[in-house]
Coordinates of C-alpha atoms in Angstrom, one line a residue:
M34 CA -140.7 47.0 10.5
G35 CA -144.5 45.6 12.1
V36 CA -146.5 42.7 11.2
V37 CA -149.1 43.1 8.2
D38 CA -152.5 42.6 8.7
L39 CA -153.7 40.1 6.2
E40 CA -157.7 40.3 7.3
S41 CA -157.1 44.4 6.0
K42 CA -155.7 43.6 2.6
D43 CA -157.5 43.3 -0.4
Y44 CA -156.4 39.8 -1.5
G45 CA -158.9 37.5 -1.1
P46 CA -159.1 34.1 0.6
E47 CA -157.7 32.6 -2.8
Y48 CA -154.5 34.3 -2.2
L49 CA -154.6 33.3 1.5
E50 CA -155.0 30.0 0.9
H51 CA -152.4 29.9 -1.9
D52 CA -149.9 31.6 0.8
V53 CA -150.3 29.1 3.8
R54 CA -151.0 25.8 2.0
A55 CA -147.6 26.2 -0.5
G56 CA -145.7 27.8 2.4
E57 CA -146.9 24.8 4.7
V58 CA -146.5 27.7 7.4
S59 CA -149.7 26.5 9.3
D60 CA -150.7 23.2 10.9
D61 CA -154.2 23.3 9.6
A62 CA -153.1 23.8 6.4
D63 CA -154.9 21.5 4.7
P64 CA -155.4 18.3 6.2
I65 CA -156.9 16.0 3.7
H66 CA -153.3 16.4 1.4
E67 CA -150.1 15.3 1.6
T68 CA -147.6 18.0 0.4
T69 CA -144.1 18.1 -1.3
K70 CA -141.1 17.4 0.6
R71 CA -137.7 18.5 1.1
G72 CA -135.7 15.8 0.0
L73 CA -132.9 17.5 -2.3
K74 CA -129.8 17.7 -0.7
S75 CA -127.0 20.6 -1.1
R76 CA -124.9 18.2 -3.8
H77 CA -128.3 17.4 -5.8
A78 CA -129.2 21.2 -6.0
Q79 CA -125.5 22.2 -6.7
M80 CA -125.7 19.7 -9.8
I81 CA -128.8 20.2 -11.0
A82 CA -128.3 24.1 -11.2
L83 CA -125.4 23.4 -13.1
G84 CA -126.3 20.8 -15.8
G85 CA -130.0 20.2 -15.0
T86 CA -131.0 22.0 -18.4
I87 CA -128.0 21.6 -20.6
G88 CA -129.4 19.4 -23.6
T89 CA -129.4 18.7 -27.0
G90 CA -129.8 22.4 -27.5
L91 CA -125.8 22.8 -26.6
F92 CA -124.8 19.7 -28.0
V93 CA -126.4 19.7 -30.9
G94 CA -128.3 22.8 -31.9
S95 CA -125.4 24.9 -31.3
G96 CA -124.2 23.8 -34.9
A97 CA -127.1 25.2 -36.5
T98 CA -126.7 28.3 -34.7
L99 CA -123.1 28.4 -35.5
A100 CA -123.5 27.8 -39.3
R101 CA -125.9 30.4 -39.4
G102 CA -123.5 33.3 -37.9
G103 CA -119.8 32.2 -37.7
P104 CA -117.9 31.7 -34.6
A105 CA -117.7 35.4 -33.3
F106 CA -121.2 35.8 -34.0
I107 CA -122.3 32.7 -31.5
L108 CA -119.6 33.9 -29.1
I109 CA -121.1 37.7 -28.7
A110 CA -124.6 36.1 -29.0
Y111 CA -123.7 33.6 -26.1
S112 CA -122.0 36.3 -23.8
L113 CA -124.8 38.4 -24.2
I114 CA -127.8 35.9 -23.6
T115 CA -125.1 34.8 -20.3
F116 CA -125.1 38.2 -19.0
F117 CA -128.7 38.8 -19.4
V118 CA -129.3 35.2 -17.7
L119 CA -126.9 36.1 -14.9
G120 CA -129.6 39.0 -14.4
I121 CA -132.5 36.9 -13.9
V122 CA -130.6 34.2 -11.7
T123 CA -129.7 37.0 -9.3
A124 CA -132.8 38.6 -9.4
I125 CA -135.0 35.5 -8.5
T126 CA -132.5 34.0 -6.1
E127 CA -133.1 37.4 -4.3
V128 CA -137.1 36.7 -3.9
A129 CA -136.8 32.8 -3.6
A130 CA -133.8 33.1 -1.0
Y131 CA -136.1 35.1 1.1
L132 CA -139.5 32.6 1.0
P133 CA -138.3 29.4 -0.6
V134 CA -141.7 27.8 -0.1
A135 CA -142.4 24.3 -0.7
G136 CA -143.9 23.5 -4.2
G137 CA -142.9 27.2 -5.1
T138 CA -142.5 28.6 -8.6
M139 CA -141.7 31.8 -9.7
S140 CA -146.0 32.1 -10.6
Y141 CA -146.2 31.9 -6.9
Y142 CA -144.2 35.2 -6.3
G143 CA -145.8 36.7 -8.9
H144 CA -149.1 36.0 -7.4
R145 CA -148.0 37.3 -4.0
Y146 CA -145.8 40.2 -4.9
V147 CA -147.3 41.5 -8.1
S148 CA -151.0 40.1 -8.7
S149 CA -152.9 37.5 -8.9
S150 CA -153.6 37.5 -12.4
L151 CA -149.8 37.6 -13.3
G152 CA -149.7 34.2 -11.2
F153 CA -152.2 32.8 -13.2
A154 CA -151.1 33.5 -16.3
M155 CA -147.1 32.7 -15.4
G156 CA -148.7 29.4 -13.9
W157 CA -150.1 28.3 -17.3
L158 CA -147.2 29.4 -19.1
Y159 CA -145.0 27.2 -17.3
W160 CA -147.4 24.1 -17.3
Y161 CA -147.7 23.9 -21.0
S162 CA -144.2 25.5 -22.1
L163 CA -142.2 23.1 -19.8
G164 CA -144.5 20.4 -20.8
V165 CA -143.8 20.9 -24.5
L166 CA -140.1 20.7 -23.7
V167 CA -140.6 17.6 -22.5
P168 CA -141.8 15.8 -26.1
Y169 CA -138.6 17.8 -27.9
E170 CA -136.0 16.4 -25.8
I171 CA -137.7 12.9 -26.4
T172 CA -137.8 13.6 -29.9
A173 CA -133.7 15.2 -29.6
G174 CA -132.9 11.8 -28.0
G175 CA -134.7 9.5 -30.6
L176 CA -133.1 11.6 -33.4
V177 CA -129.6 10.9 -31.5
I178 CA -130.1 7.2 -31.6
D179 CA -130.9 7.2 -34.9
Y180 CA -126.9 8.0 -35.3
W181 CA -126.1 4.2 -34.9
E182 CA -128.4 3.6 -37.7
S183 CA -130.5 1.3 -35.1
P184 CA -133.0 -1.1 -36.9
V185 CA -135.4 -0.6 -34.1
N186 CA -138.3 1.6 -35.1
I187 CA -137.7 5.2 -33.6
A188 CA -141.5 5.0 -31.9
I189 CA -140.0 2.5 -29.9
W190 CA -137.2 4.3 -28.8
I191 CA -139.7 7.1 -27.6
T192 CA -141.5 4.9 -25.6
I193 CA -138.4 4.0 -23.4
F194 CA -138.0 7.9 -23.1
I195 CA -141.4 8.2 -21.8
L196 CA -141.5 5.1 -19.5
V197 CA -138.5 6.1 -17.8
I198 CA -138.8 9.8 -17.4
V199 CA -142.6 9.6 -16.5
G200 CA -140.9 6.9 -13.8
L201 CA -138.6 8.7 -12.2
N202 CA -141.0 11.8 -12.0
F203 CA -143.5 9.2 -9.9
L204 CA -140.9 8.5 -7.1
P205 CA -140.1 10.7 -4.4
V206 CA -137.9 14.0 -5.2
K207 CA -134.9 12.1 -3.6
Y208 CA -134.7 9.9 -6.5
Y209 CA -135.1 12.6 -8.9
G210 CA -132.1 14.4 -7.0
E211 CA -130.3 11.3 -7.0
T212 CA -130.7 10.6 -10.7
E213 CA -130.3 14.1 -12.0
F214 CA -126.9 14.3 -9.8
W215 CA -125.8 11.5 -12.0
F216 CA -126.9 12.5 -15.4
A217 CA -125.9 16.2 -14.7
S218 CA -122.4 14.9 -13.9
L219 CA -121.9 12.4 -17.2
K220 CA -122.6 16.4 -19.2
V221 CA -120.3 18.0 -17.0
F222 CA -117.4 15.6 -17.2
M223 CA -118.3 15.3 -21.0
I224 CA -118.1 19.5 -21.7
I225 CA -114.7 19.3 -19.4
G226 CA -113.3 16.7 -21.6
L227 CA -114.1 18.2 -24.9
L228 CA -112.9 21.9 -23.8
I229 CA -109.6 20.0 -22.7
L230 CA -109.7 18.0 -26.3
S231 CA -110.4 21.5 -28.1
F232 CA -107.7 23.2 -26.1
I233 CA -105.0 20.7 -27.2
L234 CA -106.5 20.6 -30.9
F235 CA -105.9 24.4 -30.9
W236 CA -102.2 24.1 -30.2
G237 CA -101.7 21.2 -32.8
G238 CA -101.9 18.3 -30.2
G239 CA -104.1 16.2 -32.7
P240 CA -103.2 13.0 -34.8
S241 CA -102.8 15.4 -37.9
R242 CA -100.4 17.7 -35.9
Q243 CA -102.0 20.7 -37.6
R244 CA -102.3 23.8 -35.1
L245 CA -105.4 25.3 -35.3
G246 CA -105.5 28.4 -33.3
F247 CA -108.1 30.6 -35.0
H248 CA -107.6 29.4 -38.2
Y249 CA -111.2 28.8 -39.0
W250 CA -111.8 32.3 -37.8
M251 CA -110.1 33.5 -40.9
D252 CA -110.7 31.1 -43.3
P253 CA -114.1 30.5 -44.2
G254 CA -114.4 33.7 -41.6
A255 CA -115.2 35.5 -38.1
T256 CA -118.8 35.9 -39.3
N257 CA -121.3 34.9 -41.5
S258 CA -124.3 36.8 -43.6
W259 CA -127.8 35.4 -44.0
L260 CA -130.7 36.4 -46.4
V261 CA -129.5 39.3 -47.8
P262 CA -125.8 40.1 -48.9
G263 CA -123.4 42.6 -47.0
S264 CA -123.6 44.0 -43.7
A265 CA -126.8 44.1 -43.6
G266 CA -127.2 40.4 -44.1
A267 CA -124.3 40.1 -41.4
L268 CA -126.8 41.8 -39.0
V269 CA -129.7 39.6 -40.1
A270 CA -127.3 36.7 -39.3
F271 CA -126.2 38.4 -35.8
L272 CA -130.0 38.8 -34.7
S273 CA -131.0 35.4 -35.6
V274 CA -128.4 33.8 -33.9
T275 CA -129.0 36.0 -30.6
I276 CA -132.7 34.5 -30.5
L277 CA -131.2 31.1 -31.4
S278 CA -128.7 31.5 -28.6
A279 CA -131.3 31.6 -26.0
F280 CA -132.8 28.5 -26.4
P281 CA -130.1 26.1 -24.5
F282 CA -130.8 28.8 -21.6
A283 CA -134.6 28.2 -21.4
F284 CA -136.0 27.9 -18.3
A285 CA -132.9 26.7 -16.2
P286 CA -133.0 29.7 -13.7
E287 CA -136.5 28.5 -12.6
L288 CA -135.2 25.6 -12.2
L289 CA -133.2 26.8 -9.5
V290 CA -136.1 28.6 -7.8
V291 CA -138.2 25.1 -8.0
T292 CA -135.6 23.0 -6.3
G293 CA -135.1 25.6 -4.0
G294 CA -138.9 24.8 -2.7
E295 CA -137.7 20.6 -2.4
M296 CA -134.2 21.7 -0.8
V297 CA -133.0 21.1 2.8
S298 CA -132.2 24.4 3.7
P299 CA -133.0 26.5 1.0
R300 CA -132.3 29.7 2.9
R301 CA -128.3 28.8 2.8
N302 CA -128.1 26.6 -0.4
L303 CA -130.3 28.4 -2.6
P304 CA -127.9 31.4 -2.6
T305 CA -124.7 29.0 -2.6
A306 CA -125.9 27.9 -5.8
A307 CA -126.5 31.3 -7.5
K308 CA -123.4 32.5 -6.5
R309 CA -121.4 29.7 -8.5
Y310 CA -123.5 30.5 -11.5
F311 CA -122.0 32.8 -13.1
Y312 CA -118.9 30.7 -13.5
R313 CA -120.9 28.0 -14.7
L314 CA -122.4 30.1 -17.3
I315 CA -119.1 31.5 -18.2
F316 CA -117.4 28.0 -18.4
F317 CA -119.5 25.6 -19.9
Y318 CA -122.0 27.9 -22.5
I319 CA -119.4 30.5 -23.0
G320 CA -116.2 27.8 -23.2
S321 CA -118.3 25.4 -25.3
V322 CA -119.1 27.8 -28.3
L323 CA -115.4 29.3 -28.0
A324 CA -114.5 25.8 -28.8
I325 CA -116.5 24.6 -31.5
G326 CA -115.4 27.9 -33.0
V327 CA -112.1 27.2 -33.1
I328 CA -112.5 23.2 -33.9
C329 CA -115.4 23.8 -36.4
P330 CA -115.5 25.9 -39.4
Y331 CA -119.1 27.4 -39.9
N332 CA -119.5 26.4 -43.4
D333 CA -119.0 22.7 -42.9
P334 CA -122.1 20.9 -44.6
A335 CA -122.6 18.5 -42.0
L336 CA -123.6 21.4 -39.2
T337 CA -126.7 21.7 -41.6
S338 CA -127.3 18.6 -43.3
G339 CA -130.1 17.4 -40.9
E340 CA -128.4 14.1 -39.6
A341 CA -129.1 12.9 -36.3
G342 CA -127.1 13.2 -33.0
A343 CA -123.5 13.4 -33.1
K344 CA -123.6 13.6 -37.0
A345 CA -124.9 17.4 -36.4
S346 CA -122.9 18.1 -33.5
P347 CA -119.9 20.8 -33.9
F348 CA -117.8 19.1 -31.4
V349 CA -117.6 15.7 -33.2
I350 CA -117.4 17.6 -36.8
G351 CA -114.2 19.0 -35.3
I352 CA -112.8 15.9 -33.9
K353 CA -113.8 13.9 -36.8
N354 CA -111.9 17.0 -39.0
A355 CA -108.9 16.3 -36.7
G356 CA -108.1 12.5 -37.8
I357 CA -110.0 11.5 -34.2
D358 CA -111.9 8.3 -34.5
G359 CA -113.9 6.4 -32.2
L360 CA -114.9 9.4 -29.7
D361 CA -118.0 10.4 -31.8
H362 CA -119.9 7.2 -30.3
V363 CA -118.6 7.6 -26.7
I364 CA -120.0 11.6 -27.5
N365 CA -123.6 10.5 -28.8
A366 CA -124.0 8.2 -25.8
V367 CA -123.6 11.0 -23.1
I368 CA -126.2 13.3 -25.7
V369 CA -128.8 10.3 -25.3
T370 CA -128.4 11.0 -21.2
S371 CA -128.7 14.7 -21.8
A372 CA -132.1 14.8 -23.4
W373 CA -133.2 12.3 -21.1
S374 CA -132.1 14.1 -18.1
S375 CA -133.6 17.7 -19.7
G376 CA -136.7 15.7 -20.3
N377 CA -136.5 14.4 -16.7
S378 CA -136.1 18.1 -15.2
F379 CA -138.7 19.8 -17.7
L380 CA -141.3 17.1 -16.6
Y381 CA -140.1 18.1 -12.7
I382 CA -140.9 21.6 -13.2
S383 CA -144.1 21.4 -15.4
S384 CA -145.9 18.9 -12.9
R385 CA -144.9 21.5 -10.0
S386 CA -146.4 24.5 -11.8
L387 CA -149.6 22.8 -12.1
Y388 CA -149.4 21.5 -8.1
S389 CA -148.5 25.3 -7.5
L390 CA -152.0 26.4 -9.2
A391 CA -154.0 23.7 -7.7
V392 CA -152.8 25.1 -4.2
A393 CA -153.5 28.7 -5.5
G394 CA -156.9 27.6 -6.6
N395 CA -156.1 28.2 -10.0
A396 CA -156.3 24.4 -11.3
P397 CA -158.4 21.8 -10.2
A398 CA -158.1 20.4 -6.6
M399 CA -157.3 17.2 -7.4
F400 CA -153.9 18.3 -8.6
K401 CA -152.7 19.2 -5.4
K402 CA -152.7 15.7 -4.1
C403 CA -149.5 14.0 -3.2
T404 CA -148.5 11.1 -2.3
K405 CA -146.7 10.1 1.5
G406 CA -143.4 10.6 -0.2
G407 CA -144.2 14.2 -1.4
V408 CA -145.1 13.7 -5.3
P409 CA -147.9 15.4 -6.8
Y410 CA -149.0 12.1 -8.7
M411 CA -152.1 13.9 -10.4
A412 CA -150.1 16.9 -11.6
V413 CA -147.4 14.3 -12.7
G414 CA -149.7 12.1 -14.4
C415 CA -151.7 15.1 -16.4
S416 CA -148.0 16.5 -16.9
S417 CA -146.6 13.5 -18.8
L418 CA -149.6 13.5 -21.3
F419 CA -147.2 16.2 -23.3
T420 CA -145.0 13.2 -23.8
A421 CA -147.2 11.9 -26.6
L422 CA -146.8 14.7 -28.8
A423 CA -142.8 12.9 -29.5
Y424 CA -144.8 10.5 -31.5
L425 CA -145.0 13.5 -34.3
N426 CA -141.3 12.4 -35.1
V427 CA -142.8 9.3 -36.1
G428 CA -144.9 10.8 -39.2
N429 CA -143.3 14.1 -39.6
S430 CA -139.5 15.4 -40.1
G431 CA -137.4 15.4 -36.9
S432 CA -135.7 18.6 -38.1
E433 CA -139.1 20.2 -38.6
V434 CA -140.6 19.0 -35.6
F435 CA -137.4 20.5 -33.8
T436 CA -137.8 24.0 -35.4
W437 CA -141.2 24.4 -34.0
F438 CA -140.2 23.6 -30.5
V439 CA -137.3 25.6 -30.4
N440 CA -139.8 28.7 -31.6
L441 CA -142.5 27.9 -29.2
T442 CA -140.2 27.5 -26.3
N443 CA -138.1 30.4 -27.1
T444 CA -141.0 32.9 -27.0
S445 CA -142.2 31.3 -23.6
S446 CA -139.1 31.8 -21.7
F447 CA -138.5 35.4 -23.0
I448 CA -142.4 36.2 -21.4
S449 CA -141.1 34.3 -18.5
W450 CA -137.6 36.6 -17.8
T451 CA -139.5 39.5 -18.6
C452 CA -142.0 38.5 -16.0
C453 CA -139.3 37.6 -13.8
C454 CA -137.7 41.1 -13.4
I455 CA -141.0 42.7 -12.9
I456 CA -141.5 40.4 -9.8
Y457 CA -138.0 41.5 -8.4
L458 CA -138.4 45.2 -8.9
R459 CA -142.0 44.7 -7.1
F460 CA -140.6 42.7 -4.1
R461 CA -137.8 45.2 -4.0
K462 CA -139.8 48.2 -4.0
A463 CA -141.8 46.3 -1.2
C464 CA -139.0 45.9 0.7
R465 CA -137.7 49.2 0.5
V466 CA -141.1 50.7 1.6
Q467 CA -141.7 48.0 4.3
G468 CA -138.0 48.7 5.5
M469 CA -137.1 44.9 5.1
T470 CA -133.2 44.5 5.4
D471 CA -132.4 41.2 6.4
L472 CA -132.4 39.2 3.1
P473 CA -130.5 36.3 3.0
Y474 CA -129.3 37.1 -0.9
H475 CA -128.4 40.6 -2.5
S476 CA -126.4 40.8 -5.6
L477 CA -124.4 43.8 -6.6
M478 CA -125.8 43.7 -9.9
Q479 CA -129.4 44.6 -9.1
P480 CA -131.4 46.5 -9.9
W481 CA -129.7 47.5 -12.8
S482 CA -129.5 44.2 -14.6
S483 CA -133.3 43.2 -13.8
Y484 CA -134.1 46.5 -16.1
I485 CA -131.5 45.6 -19.0
S486 CA -132.4 42.3 -19.0
M487 CA -136.3 42.7 -19.0
V488 CA -135.6 45.4 -22.2
A489 CA -133.2 42.8 -23.9
F490 CA -135.6 40.1 -23.6
T491 CA -138.9 42.2 -24.4
I492 CA -137.0 43.1 -27.5
L493 CA -135.8 39.5 -28.4
C494 CA -139.4 38.1 -27.6
L495 CA -140.8 40.7 -30.4
I496 CA -138.3 39.9 -33.0
N497 CA -138.1 35.9 -32.5
G498 CA -140.0 35.3 -35.7
F499 CA -138.9 38.4 -37.8
D500 CA -137.2 36.1 -40.5
V501 CA -140.4 35.2 -41.5
F502 CA -141.3 39.0 -42.7
F503 CA -138.8 38.6 -45.4
P504 CA -139.8 38.3 -49.3
G505 CA -140.4 34.9 -50.0
R506 CA -140.3 33.1 -46.3
F507 CA -143.7 33.7 -44.8
S508 CA -145.0 30.6 -43.5
A509 CA -148.7 30.3 -41.4
S510 CA -146.9 27.6 -39.3
T511 CA -143.4 29.2 -38.7
F512 CA -145.5 32.6 -37.8
L513 CA -147.9 30.6 -35.2
T514 CA -144.9 29.0 -33.4
A515 CA -142.8 32.2 -33.3
Y516 CA -145.3 34.3 -31.7
V517 CA -148.5 32.1 -30.3
G518 CA -147.0 32.4 -26.7
I519 CA -147.5 36.0 -26.9
P520 CA -151.3 36.1 -27.5
V521 CA -151.7 32.7 -25.4
F522 CA -149.9 34.6 -22.3
F523 CA -151.9 38.1 -22.9
A524 CA -155.4 35.7 -23.3
L525 CA -154.7 34.0 -19.9
Y526 CA -153.8 37.4 -17.9
F527 CA -156.3 39.3 -19.4
G528 CA -159.0 36.4 -19.0
H529 CA -158.1 36.6 -15.5
R530 CA -158.1 40.3 -14.8
I531 CA -161.6 40.4 -16.3
Y532 CA -163.1 37.8 -14.1
H533 CA -161.6 39.6 -11.0
R534 CA -162.0 42.9 -12.3
H535 CA -162.7 44.3 -8.7
D536 CA -158.8 43.6 -7.8
R537 CA -156.1 46.3 -8.1
W538 CA -153.7 45.4 -10.9
A539 CA -150.8 45.2 -9.0
H540 CA -150.5 44.7 -5.1
R541 CA -149.7 48.0 -3.3
P542 CA -145.6 48.1 -2.0
E543 CA -147.1 48.8 1.6
E544 CA -149.3 45.9 1.9
I545 CA -147.0 43.2 0.2
D546 CA -147.1 40.2 2.8
L547 CA -143.4 40.2 3.7
H548 CA -143.9 38.0 6.7
T549 CA -146.4 35.0 6.8
G550 CA -144.2 31.8 6.4
V551 CA -140.5 33.7 6.9
R552 CA -140.0 32.3 10.8
E553 CA -141.2 28.8 10.1
I554 CA -138.9 28.3 7.1
I555 CA -135.8 30.0 9.3
E556 CA -136.7 27.2 12.1
G557 CA -136.2 24.8 9.0
E558 CA -132.9 25.8 8.5
T559 CA -130.1 23.5 10.0
P560 CA -126.5 24.9 10.3
A561 CA -124.0 24.8 7.8
P562 CA -121.9 21.6 8.4
V563 CA -118.2 21.9 9.1
K564 CA -115.8 21.3 6.4
D565 CA -112.4 22.0 8.4
T566 CA -110.6 18.8 6.8
W567 CA -110.2 17.5 3.2
W568 CA -112.2 14.4 3.9
K569 CA -115.0 16.5 5.4
K570 CA -115.3 18.2 2.1
I571 CA -115.3 15.1 0.3
K572 CA -117.9 13.9 2.6
Y573 CA -120.1 16.9 2.2
V574 CA -120.1 16.4 -1.7
I575 CA -120.9 13.0 -1.8
E576 CA -123.3 12.4 0.5

């Protein structure tokens, strides 16, 4: 396994600049600008991976999904998406854990292991898609607050959300990690509490003493039909539910990679987070939809009434149907913090995507400027401009804006996950060709799960807005938001490809650089803490 001769490769100066600066592997990488810092502790990374992107999609949006297809379809759909997303998580962790560069995103690895055009297109895809998700969560948070029939205009709440989210992202990453740790903890504890309560109601432990069991699976039924009657309507409902079920997972795997770039000892901590991801997906996502299918009938009118916040949450509807009062206010308060937390995470990833683009030379150089605390303040400021879209909610129907954002981000996440599979497969091929076997992480699911996930998400991307083609349902706005991500991505890719038409379509496996920066990353690793007593384990969690 020899050292790759960078000068002999056809990458060009732009690639080499990106490799050195993003990886922080040279003393003369960039003496003018500060760089991002490794300020995230292991507990930060663990909790961010666990609950950083759990937002209103799971707590509130799952209600509309349940109404669309019934408890059986939403359970099957979430199980399928969980399997496909797990394939993405294991793939990108194998890639990122090998070389967890500071400020790195999957677009960096696309640039390094596939082609500069793929890295360029993915980088801008992340920036605008994640930027749009920030006002989505802010909009949802404003609607949630309206549950209390607040006399304060929603524009005031939106402004408060924006100021807090943007303010937190201008602080050093250790403060982002600390706030996300506690935000995510609230979400995790609430889900655990709701699952326990659902289990109690299942066995008839509620005030009415009615044993729910799987009663709602029989009446009104386990499945629903949509748009057309009969078995064809059931198939249409299942396809729609599967598409909608992907939204709560949007960009969650990518968050793991981005935090790896600013994590202490990432080659050790990143695989640990990934190995536990499977259990989190099973417990929190699949467990949640199983619970709402038990406690809430899919034909409850409150699910599709368009009401704000907890009024449309299937958890709250089920709890109220069981005769439990007062708990809805607690749930609504945590949903507000979950929207806050998710918006915070999405702005973090969006700004790091822009920073990574600037370091690569694919965005203006001013966006790679960092404070001494490692905050890319110009990238954060530019990405924060997306938050102004939240004010659309002041003059338009909140549910309509909600639908626009869901469709747009669903398409983008499908594109991203498909590209992640391509990156992993090229990385794996380069490792095989160059005889690289010293990897800090590898999953037995690979490479077959990458092939399966790539095909699945490609299909879901193409059918994302299939219902607009039914008679009488075509809408130009719905069609555009459902599919605009596809032409935008290809315009970015082929535009860059035409400009760099003399470059190869993909780097040759034997020429892909698997060495530069690895030694410096390994030298920066610290030994795993010794946890041979119970108090050391507690100290490890809370420090």
